[in-house]
Amino acid sequence: MRERGLPVGVKEGKVKKAKIEITGVTDGEETRMETVGEYKWDTDTHWIAYTDYVGNSITRSGIYARNDAMLLHRAGAIAGDMLFPPRFDTLSRYSAFAVETDFVVHTHRYEVKATDSRVEIGLNYTLTDKDYRHPIHAMLRIVVELHG
């Protein structure tokens, strides 16, 4: 996999249909989600958009992944922005089903790999509540397969 830049065969600014698989482990609990969405490459950013359905709840998510950091933006039942720059701490306000809290996000590992038909994002991070009492350790892998 190439480490940087535009996937071969993808024209800058063109929106493509994508199959998205998100797997993770959060404090030992495994999660897996498959969905469809959209992908676009623009200048130096992989733009990924999808909708997450959990029961009757709908969350629209956008991932903006560059080589130096990733932003996860959510709006809907789950809302908030989480910035993942490697080896740095950021503050995130997160709300889910009328419960809102602040977290410190520390990104331990972040990487983006791209081929002609696939983008893979790997992430290891820790979320800590504002009082530093209950750290949550997480690993996330996002695979985007490009179509059309």
PDB file of C-alpha atoms in Angstrom:
ATOM      1  CA  MET A   1       0.000   0.000   0.000  1.00  0.00           C
ATOM      2  CA  ARG A   2       1.155   3.500  -0.764  1.00  0.00           C
ATOM      3  CA  GLU A   3       1.643   5.643   2.324  1.00  0.00           C
ATOM      4  CA  ARG A   4       0.758   9.034   0.862  1.00  0.00           C
ATOM      5  CA  GLY A   5      -1.506  10.791  -1.510  1.00  0.00           C
ATOM      6  CA  LEU A   6      -4.196  10.131  -4.015  1.00  0.00           C
ATOM      7  CA  PRO A   7      -5.266   6.538  -4.648  1.00  0.00           C
ATOM      8  CA  VAL A   8      -4.382   5.514  -8.223  1.00  0.00           C
ATOM      9  CA  GLY A   9      -7.394   5.868 -10.515  1.00  0.00           C
ATOM     10  CA  VAL A  10      -9.198   8.404  -8.308  1.00  0.00           C
ATOM     11  CA  LYS A  11      -9.681  11.871  -9.759  1.00  0.00           C
ATOM     12  CA  GLU A  12      -9.315  14.745  -7.340  1.00  0.00           C
ATOM     13  CA  GLY A  13     -12.679  16.126  -6.199  1.00  0.00           C
ATOM     14  CA  LYS A  14     -14.748  13.286  -7.705  1.00  0.00           C
ATOM     15  CA  VAL A  15     -17.200  11.606  -5.307  1.00  0.00           C
ATOM     16  CA  LYS A  16     -17.137   7.804  -5.428  1.00  0.00           C
ATOM     17  CA  LYS A  17     -19.403   5.233  -3.836  1.00  0.00           C
ATOM     18  CA  ALA A  18     -17.688   3.277  -1.105  1.00  0.00           C
ATOM     19  CA  LYS A  19     -18.111   0.211   1.051  1.00  0.00           C
ATOM     20  CA  ILE A  20     -16.976   1.079   4.562  1.00  0.00           C
ATOM     21  CA  GLU A  21     -15.974  -1.368   7.266  1.00  0.00           C
ATOM     22  CA  ILE A  22     -15.166  -0.075  10.751  1.00  0.00           C
ATOM     23  CA  THR A  23     -13.787  -2.468  13.341  1.00  0.00           C
ATOM     24  CA  GLY A  24     -12.550  -1.638  16.778  1.00  0.00           C
ATOM     25  CA  VAL A  25     -11.846  -2.622  20.311  1.00  0.00           C
ATOM     26  CA  THR A  26     -12.853  -0.287  23.151  1.00  0.00           C
ATOM     27  CA  ASP A  27     -11.761  -1.390  26.623  1.00  0.00           C
ATOM     28  CA  GLY A  28     -11.802  -5.005  25.465  1.00  0.00           C
ATOM     29  CA  GLU A  29     -15.199  -4.859  23.735  1.00  0.00           C
ATOM     30  CA  GLU A  30     -15.055  -5.597  20.008  1.00  0.00           C
ATOM     31  CA  THR A  31     -17.245  -3.729  17.519  1.00  0.00           C
ATOM     32  CA  ARG A  32     -17.778  -4.136  13.789  1.00  0.00           C
ATOM     33  CA  MET A  33     -19.883  -2.136  11.377  1.00  0.00           C
ATOM     34  CA  GLU A  34     -20.315  -2.381   7.614  1.00  0.00           C
ATOM     35  CA  THR A  35     -22.083   0.319   5.663  1.00  0.00           C
ATOM     36  CA  VAL A  36     -22.009   2.167   2.364  1.00  0.00           C
ATOM     37  CA  GLY A  37     -21.124   5.776   1.936  1.00  0.00           C
ATOM     38  CA  GLU A  38     -19.176   8.207  -0.169  1.00  0.00           C
ATOM     39  CA  TYR A  39     -15.488   8.940  -0.664  1.00  0.00           C
ATOM     40  CA  LYS A  40     -13.709  11.922  -2.156  1.00  0.00           C
ATOM     41  CA  TRP A  41     -10.054  12.912  -2.423  1.00  0.00           C
ATOM     42  CA  ASP A  42      -9.472  16.658  -2.289  1.00  0.00           C
ATOM     43  CA  THR A  43      -5.972  18.173  -2.294  1.00  0.00           C
ATOM     44  CA  ASP A  44      -4.477  16.264   0.661  1.00  0.00           C
ATOM     45  CA  THR A  45      -7.554  14.870   2.414  1.00  0.00           C
ATOM     46  CA  HIS A  46      -9.518  11.627   2.211  1.00  0.00           C
ATOM     47  CA  TRP A  47     -13.192  12.612   2.778  1.00  0.00           C
ATOM     48  CA  ILE A  48     -15.433   9.742   3.921  1.00  0.00           C
ATOM     49  CA  ALA A  49     -19.146  10.144   4.688  1.00  0.00           C
ATOM     50  CA  TYR A  50     -21.625   7.569   5.963  1.00  0.00           C
ATOM     51  CA  THR A  51     -24.759   7.196   8.072  1.00  0.00           C
ATOM     52  CA  ASP A  52     -24.795   5.051  11.201  1.00  0.00           C
ATOM     53  CA  TYR A  53     -28.111   3.479  12.184  1.00  0.00           C
ATOM     54  CA  VAL A  54     -28.449   2.093  15.726  1.00  0.00           C
ATOM     55  CA  GLY A  55     -32.022   1.085  16.559  1.00  0.00           C
ATOM     56  CA  ASN A  56     -34.148   4.160  15.863  1.00  0.00           C
ATOM     57  CA  SER A  57     -31.145   6.466  16.126  1.00  0.00           C
ATOM     58  CA  ILE A  58     -29.414   8.036  13.159  1.00  0.00           C
ATOM     59  CA  THR A  59     -25.966   9.612  13.170  1.00  0.00           C
ATOM     60  CA  ARG A  60     -24.348  11.183  10.113  1.00  0.00           C
ATOM     61  CA  SER A  61     -20.557  10.818  10.233  1.00  0.00           C
ATOM     62  CA  GLY A  62     -17.747  12.446   8.305  1.00  0.00           C
ATOM     63  CA  ILE A  63     -14.103  11.455   8.426  1.00  0.00           C
ATOM     64  CA  TYR A  64     -11.450  13.861   7.179  1.00  0.00           C
ATOM     65  CA  ALA A  65      -8.169  11.939   7.049  1.00  0.00           C
ATOM     66  CA  ARG A  66      -4.861  13.512   6.134  1.00  0.00           C
ATOM     67  CA  ASN A  67      -1.398  12.096   6.595  1.00  0.00           C
ATOM     68  CA  ASP A  68      -0.840  14.162   9.754  1.00  0.00           C
ATOM     69  CA  ALA A  69      -4.220  13.812  11.555  1.00  0.00           C
ATOM     70  CA  MET A  70      -7.831  12.658  11.331  1.00  0.00           C
ATOM     71  CA  LEU A  71     -11.040  14.450  12.287  1.00  0.00           C
ATOM     72  CA  LEU A  72     -14.188  12.449  13.037  1.00  0.00           C
ATOM     73  CA  HIS A  73     -17.319  14.615  12.903  1.00  0.00           C
ATOM     74  CA  ARG A  74     -20.685  13.237  14.040  1.00  0.00           C
ATOM     75  CA  ALA A  75     -24.120  14.841  13.994  1.00  0.00           C
ATOM     76  CA  GLY A  76     -27.394  13.289  15.097  1.00  0.00           C
ATOM     77  CA  ALA A  77     -28.055  10.862  17.956  1.00  0.00           C
ATOM     78  CA  ILE A  78     -24.317  10.897  18.649  1.00  0.00           C
ATOM     79  CA  ALA A  79     -22.684  14.280  18.206  1.00  0.00           C
ATOM     80  CA  GLY A  80     -19.197  15.656  18.543  1.00  0.00           C
ATOM     81  CA  ASP A  81     -15.850  16.195  16.915  1.00  0.00           C
ATOM     82  CA  MET A  82     -12.779  14.153  17.731  1.00  0.00           C
ATOM     83  CA  LEU A  83      -9.370  15.183  16.409  1.00  0.00           C
ATOM     84  CA  PHE A  84      -6.633  12.528  16.261  1.00  0.00           C
ATOM     85  CA  PRO A  85      -3.156  14.025  15.746  1.00  0.00           C
ATOM     86  CA  PRO A  86      -0.428  11.462  16.572  1.00  0.00           C
ATOM     87  CA  ARG A  87       1.211  11.835  19.995  1.00  0.00           C
ATOM     88  CA  PHE A  88      -0.845  14.900  20.979  1.00  0.00           C
ATOM     89  CA  ASP A  89      -3.780  15.540  23.303  1.00  0.00           C
ATOM     90  CA  THR A  90      -6.941  17.291  22.131  1.00  0.00           C
ATOM     91  CA  LEU A  91     -10.165  18.159  23.936  1.00  0.00           C
ATOM     92  CA  SER A  92     -13.445  16.767  22.628  1.00  0.00           C
ATOM     93  CA  ARG A  93     -17.047  17.414  23.644  1.00  0.00           C
ATOM     94  CA  TYR A  94     -19.139  14.327  23.015  1.00  0.00           C
ATOM     95  CA  SER A  95     -22.863  13.809  23.389  1.00  0.00           C
ATOM     96  CA  ALA A  96     -24.886  10.636  23.026  1.00  0.00           C
ATOM     97  CA  PHE A  97     -28.598  10.401  23.716  1.00  0.00           C
ATOM     98  CA  ALA A  98     -28.808  13.610  25.806  1.00  0.00           C
ATOM     99  CA  VAL A  99     -25.689  12.818  27.883  1.00  0.00           C
ATOM    100  CA  GLU A 100     -22.817  15.222  27.256  1.00  0.00           C
ATOM    101  CA  THR A 101     -19.225  15.095  28.493  1.00  0.00           C
ATOM    102  CA  ASP A 102     -15.745  16.345  27.691  1.00  0.00           C
ATOM    103  CA  PHE A 103     -12.871  13.979  26.915  1.00  0.00           C
ATOM    104  CA  VAL A 104      -9.165  14.400  26.462  1.00  0.00           C
ATOM    105  CA  VAL A 105      -8.190  12.400  23.371  1.00  0.00           C
ATOM    106  CA  HIS A 106      -4.604  11.124  23.202  1.00  0.00           C
ATOM    107  CA  THR A 107      -3.624   9.528  19.889  1.00  0.00           C
ATOM    108  CA  HIS A 108      -0.926   6.883  20.293  1.00  0.00           C
ATOM    109  CA  ARG A 109      -0.832   5.680  16.664  1.00  0.00           C
ATOM    110  CA  TYR A 110      -2.360   6.945  13.441  1.00  0.00           C
ATOM    111  CA  GLU A 111      -1.703   5.903   9.853  1.00  0.00           C
ATOM    112  CA  VAL A 112      -3.345   6.154   6.446  1.00  0.00           C
ATOM    113  CA  LYS A 113      -2.577   3.765   3.579  1.00  0.00           C
ATOM    114  CA  ALA A 114      -4.058   4.031   0.094  1.00  0.00           C
ATOM    115  CA  THR A 115      -4.065   1.821  -3.001  1.00  0.00           C
ATOM    116  CA  ASP A 116      -5.945   2.166  -6.280  1.00  0.00           C
ATOM    117  CA  SER A 117      -9.218   0.869  -4.815  1.00  0.00           C
ATOM    118  CA  ARG A 118      -8.863   1.038  -1.054  1.00  0.00           C
ATOM    119  CA  VAL A 119      -8.065   3.374   1.825  1.00  0.00           C
ATOM    120  CA  GLU A 120      -7.159   1.979   5.242  1.00  0.00           C
ATOM    121  CA  ILE A 121      -6.920   4.030   8.424  1.00  0.00           C
ATOM    122  CA  GLY A 122      -5.447   2.655  11.661  1.00  0.00           C
ATOM    123  CA  LEU A 123      -5.804   4.385  15.002  1.00  0.00           C
ATOM    124  CA  ASN A 124      -4.952   3.665  18.645  1.00  0.00           C
ATOM    125  CA  TYR A 125      -6.070   6.218  21.215  1.00  0.00           C
ATOM    126  CA  THR A 126      -7.098   6.845  24.813  1.00  0.00           C
ATOM    127  CA  LEU A 127     -10.114   8.876  25.929  1.00  0.00           C
ATOM    128  CA  THR A 128      -9.949  10.291  29.435  1.00  0.00           C
ATOM    129  CA  ASP A 129     -12.734  12.176  31.180  1.00  0.00           C
ATOM    130  CA  LYS A 130     -11.993  15.743  32.200  1.00  0.00           C
ATOM    131  CA  ASP A 131     -11.046  14.630  35.730  1.00  0.00           C
ATOM    132  CA  TYR A 132      -8.589  11.983  34.420  1.00  0.00           C
ATOM    133  CA  ARG A 133     -10.362   9.235  36.391  1.00  0.00           C
ATOM    134  CA  HIS A 134     -11.497   6.643  33.855  1.00  0.00           C
ATOM    135  CA  PRO A 135      -9.283   6.211  30.768  1.00  0.00           C
ATOM    136  CA  ILE A 136     -10.876   4.364  27.848  1.00  0.00           C
ATOM    137  CA  HIS A 137      -8.392   2.590  25.566  1.00  0.00           C
ATOM    138  CA  ALA A 138      -9.432   2.053  21.964  1.00  0.00           C
ATOM    139  CA  MET A 139      -8.229   0.736  18.625  1.00  0.00           C
ATOM    140  CA  LEU A 140     -10.007   1.563  15.376  1.00  0.00           C
ATOM    141  CA  ARG A 141      -9.537   0.276  11.831  1.00  0.00           C
ATOM    142  CA  ILE A 142     -11.446   1.875   8.968  1.00  0.00           C
ATOM    143  CA  VAL A 143     -11.350   0.229   5.537  1.00  0.00           C
ATOM    144  CA  VAL A 144     -12.899   2.031   2.575  1.00  0.00           C
ATOM    145  CA  GLU A 145     -13.311   0.079  -0.660  1.00  0.00           C
ATOM    146  CA  LEU A 146     -13.904   2.386  -3.622  1.00  0.00           C
ATOM    147  CA  HIS A 147     -16.463   1.646  -6.347  1.00  0.00           C
ATOM    148  CA  GLY A 148     -17.409   3.438  -9.560  1.00  0.00           C
TER     149      GLY A 148
END
